[in-house]
């Protein structure tokens, strides 16, 4: 199940408790920075970059990752990958290179049945829908898009399950939702009840700091990135700095799931200039990991997130 894989990444094993460490088991790579939503709680609200990654860059970096031992490749990061014309080709190439597990998270609105089937046929192992809105009105307010997208995302999730079952694809279908409190939480649970029959597993997430985006939007997130709600991790050391890589569409290697672009102090290396493993154990990364291991990130790029 997807939660087993998530927990294996968010729990920092002994071999990663250092400053110079092996290649991460999992990497997310941003094949496009474009997103069809503009959610106030997402780090994307702090970064207006758009456009797709250079194909040659993608081809080079995923081969370096696989050669270094990366096993799981997420063909997404901050942007919405179903807005990328070559998302299915990216998946097919990753499987050809030899990644045992290729996964993708979507907000669902752009995940049309045609695009989803192409991805499944290309060998996609996991498709997760991120559903965090209780109704069309809330989606329109928070994501600043038409409320019609709310039902569209749910319809696309249901269609994905129908396609998977009818064609016999191996893709697992999952969903996650932010566990809000009070009336918002009650409404969200009703939405989850509606989609549960169509997914292989659903899980809840806490409200993350998202490197300041949620806080800037007036929300009160938990500090750091504690993982999923049923298996929360301590804020420090943050697993994101040790066990998962994050590559922007411009080839920048970020220390955080919620990094936000070229001006971000969370950028640890420029992969247009160095190899993946050189970037993974760069001086900036080593210094940041040392601060996390010492449980004092007050003078690092992570300070704002930890004080959420």
mmCIF file of C-alpha atoms in Angstrom:
data_model
loop_
_atom_site.group_PDB
_atom_site.id
_atom_site.type_symbol
_atom_site.label_atom_id
_atom_site.label_comp_id
_atom_site.label_asym_id
_atom_site.label_seq_id
_atom_site.Cartn_x
_atom_site.Cartn_y
_atom_site.Cartn_z
ATOM 1 C CA UNK A 1 0.000 0.000 0.000
ATOM 2 C CA UNK A 2 1.057 3.593 -0.541
ATOM 3 C CA UNK A 3 1.235 4.313 3.189
ATOM 4 C CA UNK A 4 3.914 1.642 3.614
ATOM 5 C CA UNK A 5 6.046 3.372 1.001
ATOM 6 C CA UNK A 6 5.439 6.806 2.531
ATOM 7 C CA UNK A 7 6.374 5.596 6.000
ATOM 8 C CA UNK A 8 9.551 3.982 4.665
ATOM 9 C CA UNK A 9 10.642 7.380 3.314
ATOM 10 C CA UNK A 10 9.575 9.567 6.245
ATOM 11 C CA UNK A 11 11.315 7.348 8.803
ATOM 12 C CA UNK A 12 15.021 8.166 8.567
ATOM 13 C CA UNK A 13 16.996 4.923 8.739
ATOM 14 C CA UNK A 14 20.440 4.800 10.307
ATOM 15 C CA UNK A 15 22.328 4.908 7.002
ATOM 16 C CA UNK A 16 20.851 8.329 6.251
ATOM 17 C CA UNK A 17 21.659 9.912 9.626
ATOM 18 C CA UNK A 18 24.757 11.678 8.379
ATOM 19 C CA UNK A 19 25.859 14.606 6.266
ATOM 20 C CA UNK A 20 27.300 12.594 3.354
ATOM 21 C CA UNK A 21 24.764 9.891 2.586
ATOM 22 C CA UNK A 22 23.747 7.378 -0.107
ATOM 23 C CA UNK A 23 21.368 8.275 -2.905
ATOM 24 C CA UNK A 24 17.792 8.683 -1.699
ATOM 25 C CA UNK A 25 15.381 5.852 -2.327
ATOM 26 C CA UNK A 26 12.856 8.302 -3.774
ATOM 27 C CA UNK A 27 13.040 11.462 -5.890
ATOM 28 C CA UNK A 28 10.336 13.807 -7.180
ATOM 29 C CA UNK A 29 11.142 15.570 -10.435
ATOM 30 C CA UNK A 30 9.124 18.507 -11.737
ATOM 31 C CA UNK A 31 8.445 17.831 -15.405
ATOM 32 C CA UNK A 32 6.399 21.043 -15.437
ATOM 33 C CA UNK A 33 6.099 24.009 -13.112
ATOM 34 C CA UNK A 34 2.713 24.917 -14.564
ATOM 35 C CA UNK A 35 -0.311 24.342 -12.354
ATOM 36 C CA UNK A 36 -3.989 24.781 -13.150
ATOM 37 C CA UNK A 37 -4.699 25.768 -9.519
ATOM 38 C CA UNK A 38 -3.373 28.664 -7.436
ATOM 39 C CA UNK A 39 -4.024 27.408 -3.904
ATOM 40 C CA UNK A 40 -3.228 29.907 -1.161
ATOM 41 C CA UNK A 41 -1.871 27.206 1.178
ATOM 42 C CA UNK A 42 0.528 25.774 -1.428
ATOM 43 C CA UNK A 43 4.117 26.870 -1.925
ATOM 44 C CA UNK A 44 3.213 27.368 -5.579
ATOM 45 C CA UNK A 45 1.545 30.611 -4.492
ATOM 46 C CA UNK A 46 5.041 31.918 -3.715
ATOM 47 C CA UNK A 47 6.496 30.924 -7.074
ATOM 48 C CA UNK A 48 4.893 31.920 -10.371
ATOM 49 C CA UNK A 49 7.224 29.859 -12.570
ATOM 50 C CA UNK A 50 5.632 27.869 -15.377
ATOM 51 C CA UNK A 51 6.628 25.740 -18.332
ATOM 52 C CA UNK A 52 8.037 22.269 -18.799
ATOM 53 C CA UNK A 53 11.450 20.852 -17.983
ATOM 54 C CA UNK A 54 13.900 20.474 -20.854
ATOM 55 C CA UNK A 55 13.519 16.930 -22.167
ATOM 56 C CA UNK A 56 17.257 16.354 -22.460
ATOM 57 C CA UNK A 57 17.676 17.489 -18.858
ATOM 58 C CA UNK A 58 15.005 15.050 -17.723
ATOM 59 C CA UNK A 59 16.605 12.170 -19.646
ATOM 60 C CA UNK A 60 20.061 12.865 -18.229
ATOM 61 C CA UNK A 61 19.061 13.355 -14.610
ATOM 62 C CA UNK A 62 16.798 10.310 -14.299
ATOM 63 C CA UNK A 63 19.615 8.122 -15.643
ATOM 64 C CA UNK A 64 22.021 9.546 -13.077
ATOM 65 C CA UNK A 65 19.464 8.919 -10.348
ATOM 66 C CA UNK A 66 18.860 5.333 -11.345
ATOM 67 C CA UNK A 67 22.598 4.613 -11.684
ATOM 68 C CA UNK A 68 23.078 5.984 -8.160
ATOM 69 C CA UNK A 69 20.422 3.641 -6.766
ATOM 70 C CA UNK A 70 17.209 5.690 -6.709
ATOM 71 C CA UNK A 71 14.306 3.230 -6.826
ATOM 72 C CA UNK A 72 11.176 5.385 -6.775
ATOM 73 C CA UNK A 73 10.594 8.266 -9.183
ATOM 74 C CA UNK A 74 7.759 10.748 -8.774
ATOM 75 C CA UNK A 75 7.122 12.517 -12.085
ATOM 76 C CA UNK A 76 5.809 15.605 -10.282
ATOM 77 C CA UNK A 77 6.930 18.112 -7.680
ATOM 78 C CA UNK A 78 5.244 21.514 -7.324
ATOM 79 C CA UNK A 79 3.498 21.817 -10.701
ATOM 80 C CA UNK A 80 0.550 19.781 -11.997
ATOM 81 C CA UNK A 81 2.023 17.099 -14.243
ATOM 82 C CA UNK A 82 -1.166 16.452 -16.207
ATOM 83 C CA UNK A 83 -0.683 19.890 -17.765
ATOM 84 C CA UNK A 84 2.554 18.549 -19.335
ATOM 85 C CA UNK A 85 2.009 17.192 -22.881
ATOM 86 C CA UNK A 86 4.677 14.525 -22.448
ATOM 87 C CA UNK A 87 3.789 13.180 -18.996
ATOM 88 C CA UNK A 88 3.056 9.686 -20.382
ATOM 89 C CA UNK A 89 6.350 9.719 -22.283
ATOM 90 C CA UNK A 90 8.180 10.708 -19.112
ATOM 91 C CA UNK A 91 6.704 7.692 -17.334
ATOM 92 C CA UNK A 92 7.548 5.341 -20.191
ATOM 93 C CA UNK A 93 11.152 6.587 -20.263
ATOM 94 C CA UNK A 94 11.520 6.170 -16.498
ATOM 95 C CA UNK A 95 10.327 2.573 -16.744
ATOM 96 C CA UNK A 96 12.699 1.943 -19.674
ATOM 97 C CA UNK A 97 15.595 3.316 -17.620
ATOM 98 C CA UNK A 98 14.724 0.746 -14.968
ATOM 99 C CA UNK A 99 12.874 2.485 -12.138
ATOM 100 C CA UNK A 100 10.925 -0.219 -10.286
ATOM 101 C CA UNK A 101 8.309 2.263 -9.080
ATOM 102 C CA UNK A 102 7.026 5.400 -10.830
ATOM 103 C CA UNK A 103 4.377 7.493 -9.119
ATOM 104 C CA UNK A 104 2.355 10.640 -9.718
ATOM 105 C CA UNK A 105 0.200 12.944 -7.594
ATOM 106 C CA UNK A 106 -2.491 15.138 -9.161
ATOM 107 C CA UNK A 107 -5.192 17.576 -8.106
ATOM 108 C CA UNK A 108 -7.403 15.675 -10.537
ATOM 109 C CA UNK A 109 -8.914 18.461 -12.627
ATOM 110 C CA UNK A 110 -6.513 18.014 -15.563
ATOM 111 C CA UNK A 111 -6.337 14.220 -15.204
ATOM 112 C CA UNK A 112 -8.653 13.466 -18.113
ATOM 113 C CA UNK A 113 -9.467 9.808 -18.852
ATOM 114 C CA UNK A 114 -7.396 9.961 -22.044
ATOM 115 C CA UNK A 115 -4.295 11.272 -20.260
ATOM 116 C CA UNK A 116 -4.734 8.876 -17.355
ATOM 117 C CA UNK A 117 -5.008 5.854 -19.626
ATOM 118 C CA UNK A 118 -1.893 6.912 -21.533
ATOM 119 C CA UNK A 119 0.012 7.084 -18.240
ATOM 120 C CA UNK A 120 -1.300 3.705 -17.125
ATOM 121 C CA UNK A 121 -0.323 2.169 -20.451
ATOM 122 C CA UNK A 122 3.176 3.654 -20.046
ATOM 123 C CA UNK A 123 3.666 1.721 -16.808
ATOM 124 C CA UNK A 124 2.599 4.140 -14.063
ATOM 125 C CA UNK A 125 2.661 2.244 -10.763
ATOM 126 C CA UNK A 126 0.785 4.708 -8.551
ATOM 127 C CA UNK A 127 -1.661 7.531 -9.240
ATOM 128 C CA UNK A 128 -2.698 9.616 -6.234
ATOM 129 C CA UNK A 129 -5.427 12.227 -6.214
ATOM 130 C CA UNK A 130 -4.932 15.072 -3.728
ATOM 131 C CA UNK A 131 -8.442 16.084 -2.652
ATOM 132 C CA UNK A 132 -8.562 18.927 -0.131
ATOM 133 C CA UNK A 133 -11.767 20.865 -0.802
ATOM 134 C CA UNK A 134 -15.219 20.283 0.617
ATOM 135 C CA UNK A 135 -17.277 21.790 -2.193
ATOM 136 C CA UNK A 136 -17.088 23.886 -5.403
ATOM 137 C CA UNK A 137 -17.358 27.187 -3.521
ATOM 138 C CA UNK A 138 -14.354 26.432 -1.342
ATOM 139 C CA UNK A 139 -12.301 25.305 -4.317
ATOM 140 C CA UNK A 140 -13.116 28.531 -6.147
ATOM 141 C CA UNK A 141 -12.127 30.635 -3.138
ATOM 142 C CA UNK A 142 -8.895 28.866 -2.203
ATOM 143 C CA UNK A 143 -7.603 27.612 -5.569
ATOM 144 C CA UNK A 144 -8.870 30.636 -7.514
ATOM 145 C CA UNK A 145 -10.352 28.522 -10.301
ATOM 146 C CA UNK A 146 -13.835 27.607 -11.449
ATOM 147 C CA UNK A 147 -15.803 25.624 -8.902
ATOM 148 C CA UNK A 148 -16.639 23.188 -11.702
ATOM 149 C CA UNK A 149 -13.194 21.683 -11.196
ATOM 150 C CA UNK A 150 -14.307 20.232 -7.856
ATOM 151 C CA UNK A 151 -16.698 17.729 -9.415
ATOM 152 C CA UNK A 152 -14.385 17.295 -12.394
ATOM 153 C CA UNK A 153 -11.597 16.020 -10.140
ATOM 154 C CA UNK A 154 -13.919 13.505 -8.499
ATOM 155 C CA UNK A 155 -15.277 12.390 -11.879
ATOM 156 C CA UNK A 156 -11.726 11.909 -13.148
ATOM 157 C CA UNK A 157 -10.838 9.810 -10.105
ATOM 158 C CA UNK A 158 -13.838 7.565 -10.689
ATOM 159 C CA UNK A 159 -13.018 7.311 -14.397
ATOM 160 C CA UNK A 160 -9.434 6.331 -13.569
ATOM 161 C CA UNK A 161 -10.680 3.411 -11.503
ATOM 162 C CA UNK A 162 -13.046 2.319 -14.262
ATOM 163 C CA UNK A 163 -10.279 2.445 -16.872
ATOM 164 C CA UNK A 164 -7.835 0.584 -14.645
ATOM 165 C CA UNK A 165 -10.281 -2.206 -13.925
ATOM 166 C CA UNK A 166 -11.654 -2.474 -17.470
ATOM 167 C CA UNK A 167 -8.238 -2.591 -19.161
ATOM 168 C CA UNK A 168 -6.396 -4.529 -16.472
ATOM 169 C CA UNK A 169 -3.654 -1.976 -15.876
ATOM 170 C CA UNK A 170 -1.443 -2.482 -12.833
ATOM 171 C CA UNK A 171 -1.650 1.140 -11.638
ATOM 172 C CA UNK A 172 -2.779 1.547 -8.038
ATOM 173 C CA UNK A 173 -5.167 4.437 -7.365
ATOM 174 C CA UNK A 174 -4.922 6.391 -4.133
ATOM 175 C CA UNK A 175 -6.187 9.610 -2.567
ATOM 176 C CA UNK A 176 -5.097 11.870 0.264
ATOM 177 C CA UNK A 177 -6.767 14.757 2.073
ATOM 178 C CA UNK A 178 -5.779 17.355 4.636
ATOM 179 C CA UNK A 179 -7.403 16.617 7.995
ATOM 180 C CA UNK A 180 -8.992 19.915 8.942
ATOM 181 C CA UNK A 181 -10.735 20.406 12.285
ATOM 182 C CA UNK A 182 -14.344 21.257 13.087
ATOM 183 C CA UNK A 183 -17.012 21.741 10.425
ATOM 184 C CA UNK A 184 -14.384 21.779 7.669
ATOM 185 C CA UNK A 185 -13.184 18.363 8.796
ATOM 186 C CA UNK A 186 -16.719 16.957 8.923
ATOM 187 C CA UNK A 187 -17.406 18.123 5.379
ATOM 188 C CA UNK A 188 -14.114 16.724 4.160
ATOM 189 C CA UNK A 189 -14.882 13.321 5.641
ATOM 190 C CA UNK A 190 -18.153 13.293 3.682
ATOM 191 C CA UNK A 191 -16.188 13.884 0.468
ATOM 192 C CA UNK A 192 -13.809 11.062 1.349
ATOM 193 C CA UNK A 193 -16.745 8.709 1.941
ATOM 194 C CA UNK A 194 -17.848 9.475 -1.608
ATOM 195 C CA UNK A 195 -14.537 8.515 -3.243
ATOM 196 C CA UNK A 196 -13.408 5.675 -0.956
ATOM 197 C CA UNK A 197 -15.017 2.914 -3.067
ATOM 198 C CA UNK A 198 -12.946 4.027 -6.061
ATOM 199 C CA UNK A 199 -9.472 4.041 -4.512
ATOM 200 C CA UNK A 200 -7.185 1.315 -3.277
ATOM 201 C CA UNK A 201 -6.364 3.408 -0.215
ATOM 202 C CA UNK A 202 -7.039 6.865 1.212
ATOM 203 C CA UNK A 203 -4.971 8.559 3.901
ATOM 204 C CA UNK A 204 -5.034 11.823 5.848
ATOM 205 C CA UNK A 205 -2.373 14.534 6.008
ATOM 206 C CA UNK A 206 -1.857 17.262 8.601
ATOM 207 C CA UNK A 207 -1.723 20.904 7.506
ATOM 208 C CA UNK A 208 1.932 21.417 6.655
ATOM 209 C CA UNK A 209 4.021 24.525 6.968
ATOM 210 C CA UNK A 210 4.818 24.405 3.220
ATOM 211 C CA UNK A 211 7.841 26.650 3.702
ATOM 212 C CA UNK A 212 5.742 29.573 4.838
ATOM 213 C CA UNK A 213 2.949 29.458 2.247
ATOM 214 C CA UNK A 214 0.215 28.224 4.576
ATOM 215 C CA UNK A 215 1.326 30.606 7.304
ATOM 216 C CA UNK A 216 1.324 33.503 4.847
ATOM 217 C CA UNK A 217 -2.250 32.584 3.925
ATOM 218 C CA UNK A 218 -3.333 33.038 7.548
ATOM 219 C CA UNK A 219 -3.433 29.332 8.449
ATOM 220 C CA UNK A 220 -1.864 27.681 11.504
ATOM 221 C CA UNK A 221 0.124 24.714 10.175
ATOM 222 C CA UNK A 222 2.200 22.221 12.125
ATOM 223 C CA UNK A 223 5.953 22.864 12.111
ATOM 224 C CA UNK A 224 8.083 20.992 9.618
ATOM 225 C CA UNK A 225 6.851 18.114 7.510
ATOM 226 C CA UNK A 226 5.631 15.425 9.918
ATOM 227 C CA UNK A 227 4.494 12.981 7.213
ATOM 228 C CA UNK A 228 1.022 11.482 7.187
ATOM 229 C CA UNK A 229 -1.386 11.907 10.070
ATOM 230 C CA UNK A 230 -1.387 8.277 11.236
ATOM 231 C CA UNK A 231 2.423 8.086 11.388
ATOM 232 C CA UNK A 232 3.655 11.526 12.387
ATOM 233 C CA UNK A 233 7.386 12.195 12.513
ATOM 234 C CA UNK A 234 9.343 14.585 14.696
ATOM 235 C CA UNK A 235 10.053 17.953 13.036
ATOM 236 C CA UNK A 236 13.814 17.580 13.507
ATOM 237 C CA UNK A 237 15.696 16.118 11.853
ATOM 238 C CA UNK A 238 13.296 16.531 8.916
ATOM 239 C CA UNK A 239 13.182 13.453 6.715
ATOM 240 C CA UNK A 240 12.861 15.603 3.587
ATOM 241 C CA UNK A 241 16.485 16.726 3.924
ATOM 242 C CA UNK A 242 17.772 13.145 4.158
ATOM 243 C CA UNK A 243 15.619 10.586 2.367
ATOM 244 C CA UNK A 244 13.934 12.166 -0.660
ATOM 245 C CA UNK A 245 15.276 14.274 -3.525
ATOM 246 C CA UNK A 246 13.340 17.152 -5.147
ATOM 247 C CA UNK A 247 14.246 18.531 -8.562
ATOM 248 C CA UNK A 248 12.612 21.647 -10.028
ATOM 249 C CA UNK A 249 11.814 22.041 -13.709
ATOM 250 C CA UNK A 250 14.948 24.202 -14.045
ATOM 251 C CA UNK A 251 17.140 21.413 -12.686
ATOM 252 C CA UNK A 252 17.580 22.811 -9.186
ATOM 253 C CA UNK A 253 17.932 20.330 -6.356
ATOM 254 C CA UNK A 254 15.882 21.440 -3.349
ATOM 255 C CA UNK A 255 16.136 20.242 0.230
ATOM 256 C CA UNK A 256 12.381 20.465 0.735
ATOM 257 C CA UNK A 257 9.138 19.010 -0.569
ATOM 258 C CA UNK A 258 7.868 22.578 -0.545
ATOM 259 C CA UNK A 259 10.765 24.416 -2.169
ATOM 260 C CA UNK A 260 9.674 27.286 -4.376
ATOM 261 C CA UNK A 261 12.099 28.092 -7.157
ATOM 262 C CA UNK A 262 15.407 29.610 -8.244
ATOM 263 C CA UNK A 263 15.496 32.321 -5.547
ATOM 264 C CA UNK A 264 14.737 29.824 -2.799
ATOM 265 C CA UNK A 265 17.423 29.403 -0.130
ATOM 266 C CA UNK A 266 16.421 25.734 0.037
ATOM 267 C CA UNK A 267 18.175 25.105 -3.291
ATOM 268 C CA UNK A 268 21.167 22.885 -2.571
ATOM 269 C CA UNK A 269 22.634 22.508 -6.058
ATOM 270 C CA UNK A 270 22.156 23.298 -9.741
ATOM 271 C CA UNK A 271 21.983 20.027 -11.656
ATOM 272 C CA UNK A 272 22.669 21.825 -14.918
ATOM 273 C CA UNK A 273 26.181 22.288 -13.523
ATOM 274 C CA UNK A 274 26.806 19.156 -11.436
ATOM 275 C CA UNK A 275 25.684 15.531 -11.388
ATOM 276 C CA UNK A 276 22.825 14.344 -9.219
ATOM 277 C CA UNK A 277 25.067 12.749 -6.589
ATOM 278 C CA UNK A 278 27.417 15.755 -6.511
ATOM 279 C CA UNK A 279 24.369 17.882 -5.775
ATOM 280 C CA UNK A 280 22.938 15.413 -3.270
ATOM 281 C CA UNK A 281 26.073 15.654 -1.140
ATOM 282 C CA UNK A 282 26.959 19.274 -1.894
ATOM 283 C CA UNK A 283 28.491 21.490 0.783
ATOM 284 C CA UNK A 284 25.164 23.313 1.253
ATOM 285 C CA UNK A 285 23.365 20.000 1.765
ATOM 286 C CA UNK A 286 26.014 18.767 4.220
ATOM 287 C CA UNK A 287 25.793 21.959 6.274
ATOM 288 C CA UNK A 288 21.987 21.838 6.354
ATOM 289 C CA UNK A 289 21.970 18.172 7.387
ATOM 290 C CA UNK A 290 24.437 18.930 10.179
ATOM 291 C CA UNK A 291 22.066 21.604 11.506
ATOM 292 C CA UNK A 292 19.137 19.176 11.393
ATOM 293 C CA UNK A 293 21.111 16.471 13.172
ATOM 294 C CA UNK A 294 22.021 19.038 15.834
ATOM 295 C CA UNK A 295 18.301 19.982 16.028
ATOM 296 C CA UNK A 296 19.000 23.672 15.591
ATOM 297 C CA UNK A 297 17.964 25.094 12.217
ATOM 298 C CA UNK A 298 17.473 28.653 13.457
ATOM 299 C CA UNK A 299 20.176 29.961 11.140
ATOM 300 C CA UNK A 300 19.158 27.906 8.086
ATOM 301 C CA UNK A 301 16.604 28.064 5.280
ATOM 302 C CA UNK A 302 14.389 25.738 7.330
ATOM 303 C CA UNK A 303 13.896 28.178 10.210
ATOM 304 C CA UNK A 304 10.601 29.624 8.953
ATOM 305 C CA UNK A 305 9.008 26.242 8.379
ATOM 306 C CA UNK A 306 9.986 24.965 11.803
ATOM 307 C CA UNK A 307 8.458 27.993 13.483
ATOM 308 C CA UNK A 308 5.099 27.548 11.692
#
